[in-house]
Amino acid sequence: MQIHQVGKQIVLTSRLEDVGHLPLKELKTLGGGTAVGMDPIGTKEGDWVFTIANSAARDAAGAKRLLTDLTVSGIIDNWQD
């Protein structure tokens, strides 16, 4: 699992059927990188979230048939350093 901050929603005019219809979000890494992940829980821009990657991301998205390798799995209320 990793921590990301949610950016803007990504809008696709067309997608493969096996990508499904979950919202896709821009996810900013703590190191300043950018990733894209499925958002089955309904986050908003600026939320801090934890994500599940690789093959487990399909299960976290709700179905093994969904083509994803990164899924938002929870909204972080706070954490202590």
PDB file of C-alpha atoms in Angstrom:
ATOM      1  CA  MET A   1       0.000   0.000   0.000  1.00  0.00           C
ATOM      2  CA  GLN A   2       1.052   3.566  -0.647  1.00  0.00           C
ATOM      3  CA  ILE A   3      -0.144   7.034   0.336  1.00  0.00           C
ATOM      4  CA  HIS A   4      -1.277   9.430  -2.404  1.00  0.00           C
ATOM      5  CA  GLN A   5      -3.084  12.759  -2.619  1.00  0.00           C
ATOM      6  CA  VAL A   6      -6.053  12.854  -4.968  1.00  0.00           C
ATOM      7  CA  GLY A   7      -5.847  15.262  -7.884  1.00  0.00           C
ATOM      8  CA  LYS A   8      -8.343  15.879 -10.654  1.00  0.00           C
ATOM      9  CA  GLN A   9     -10.750  13.306 -12.078  1.00  0.00           C
ATOM     10  CA  ILE A  10      -9.646  11.959 -15.436  1.00  0.00           C
ATOM     11  CA  VAL A  11     -12.356  11.944 -18.100  1.00  0.00           C
ATOM     12  CA  LEU A  12     -12.157   9.367 -20.887  1.00  0.00           C
ATOM     13  CA  THR A  13     -14.315   9.739 -23.976  1.00  0.00           C
ATOM     14  CA  SER A  14     -13.818   6.081 -24.790  1.00  0.00           C
ATOM     15  CA  ARG A  15     -12.439   3.107 -22.867  1.00  0.00           C
ATOM     16  CA  LEU A  16     -12.005  -0.622 -23.168  1.00  0.00           C
ATOM     17  CA  GLU A  17     -14.957  -2.525 -21.755  1.00  0.00           C
ATOM     18  CA  ASP A  18     -12.741  -4.311 -19.220  1.00  0.00           C
ATOM     19  CA  VAL A  19     -11.563  -0.998 -17.756  1.00  0.00           C
ATOM     20  CA  GLY A  20     -15.086  -0.703 -16.360  1.00  0.00           C
ATOM     21  CA  HIS A  21     -16.860   2.515 -15.433  1.00  0.00           C
ATOM     22  CA  LEU A  22     -15.314   3.459 -12.097  1.00  0.00           C
ATOM     23  CA  PRO A  23     -13.974   7.019 -11.884  1.00  0.00           C
ATOM     24  CA  LEU A  24     -10.279   7.422 -12.613  1.00  0.00           C
ATOM     25  CA  LYS A  25      -8.320   9.902 -10.513  1.00  0.00           C
ATOM     26  CA  GLU A  26      -4.945  11.574 -10.818  1.00  0.00           C
ATOM     27  CA  LEU A  27      -2.925  10.510  -7.768  1.00  0.00           C
ATOM     28  CA  LYS A  28       0.088  12.480  -6.608  1.00  0.00           C
ATOM     29  CA  THR A  29       2.814  10.560  -4.797  1.00  0.00           C
ATOM     30  CA  LEU A  30       4.622  11.865  -1.728  1.00  0.00           C
ATOM     31  CA  GLY A  31       7.757  12.084  -3.885  1.00  0.00           C
ATOM     32  CA  GLY A  32       6.077  14.369  -6.433  1.00  0.00           C
ATOM     33  CA  GLY A  33       5.222  11.767  -9.070  1.00  0.00           C
ATOM     34  CA  THR A  34       1.859  11.222 -10.706  1.00  0.00           C
ATOM     35  CA  ALA A  35      -0.157   8.022 -11.110  1.00  0.00           C
ATOM     36  CA  VAL A  36      -3.689   7.131 -12.198  1.00  0.00           C
ATOM     37  CA  GLY A  37      -5.955   4.882 -10.164  1.00  0.00           C
ATOM     38  CA  MET A  38      -9.536   3.670 -10.017  1.00  0.00           C
ATOM     39  CA  ASP A  39     -11.669   5.267  -7.319  1.00  0.00           C
ATOM     40  CA  PRO A  40     -14.489   2.978  -6.130  1.00  0.00           C
ATOM     41  CA  ILE A  41     -15.010   4.924  -2.880  1.00  0.00           C
ATOM     42  CA  GLY A  42     -15.729   8.446  -4.170  1.00  0.00           C
ATOM     43  CA  THR A  43     -12.823  10.634  -3.104  1.00  0.00           C
ATOM     44  CA  LYS A  44     -12.582  14.349  -3.721  1.00  0.00           C
ATOM     45  CA  GLU A  45      -9.660  16.466  -4.862  1.00  0.00           C
ATOM     46  CA  GLY A  46      -7.169  17.051  -2.059  1.00  0.00           C
ATOM     47  CA  ASP A  47      -8.039  13.907  -0.072  1.00  0.00           C
ATOM     48  CA  TRP A  48      -5.134  11.842   1.231  1.00  0.00           C
ATOM     49  CA  VAL A  49      -5.712   8.181   0.458  1.00  0.00           C
ATOM     50  CA  PHE A  50      -4.019   4.827   0.621  1.00  0.00           C
ATOM     51  CA  THR A  51      -3.904   2.699  -2.488  1.00  0.00           C
ATOM     52  CA  ILE A  52      -3.531  -0.958  -3.332  1.00  0.00           C
ATOM     53  CA  ALA A  53      -1.366  -1.844  -6.325  1.00  0.00           C
ATOM     54  CA  ASN A  54      -0.603  -4.716  -8.689  1.00  0.00           C
ATOM     55  CA  SER A  55      -2.907  -7.744  -8.945  1.00  0.00           C
ATOM     56  CA  ALA A  56      -4.621  -6.967  -5.604  1.00  0.00           C
ATOM     57  CA  ALA A  57      -5.843  -3.688  -7.143  1.00  0.00           C
ATOM     58  CA  ARG A  58      -8.333  -5.641  -9.267  1.00  0.00           C
ATOM     59  CA  ASP A  59      -9.914  -7.182  -6.186  1.00  0.00           C
ATOM     60  CA  ALA A  60      -9.950  -3.778  -4.443  1.00  0.00           C
ATOM     61  CA  ALA A  61     -11.749  -2.288  -7.470  1.00  0.00           C
ATOM     62  CA  GLY A  62     -14.492  -4.873  -7.085  1.00  0.00           C
ATOM     63  CA  ALA A  63     -13.831  -7.401  -9.859  1.00  0.00           C
ATOM     64  CA  LYS A  64     -10.886  -9.389 -11.166  1.00  0.00           C
ATOM     65  CA  ARG A  65     -11.970  -8.591 -14.737  1.00  0.00           C
ATOM     66  CA  LEU A  66     -11.236  -4.859 -14.304  1.00  0.00           C
ATOM     67  CA  LEU A  67      -7.971  -3.822 -15.919  1.00  0.00           C
ATOM     68  CA  THR A  68      -6.229  -1.817 -13.234  1.00  0.00           C
ATOM     69  CA  ASP A  69      -3.013  -1.941 -11.280  1.00  0.00           C
ATOM     70  CA  LEU A  70      -3.812   0.865  -8.815  1.00  0.00           C
ATOM     71  CA  THR A  71      -6.995   1.327  -6.766  1.00  0.00           C
ATOM     72  CA  VAL A  72      -7.905   3.854  -4.071  1.00  0.00           C
ATOM     73  CA  SER A  73      -8.820   1.822  -1.005  1.00  0.00           C
ATOM     74  CA  GLY A  74      -9.386   4.283   1.823  1.00  0.00           C
ATOM     75  CA  ILE A  75      -9.442   7.948   2.765  1.00  0.00           C
ATOM     76  CA  ILE A  76      -6.902   8.918   5.435  1.00  0.00           C
ATOM     77  CA  ASP A  77      -8.369  11.089   8.198  1.00  0.00           C
ATOM     78  CA  ASN A  78      -4.946  11.779   9.723  1.00  0.00           C
ATOM     79  CA  TRP A  79      -1.603  10.186  10.491  1.00  0.00           C
ATOM     80  CA  GLN A  80       1.212  10.880  12.898  1.00  0.00           C
ATOM     81  CA  ASP A  81       4.864  11.179  11.889  1.00  0.00           C
TER      82      ASP A  81
END
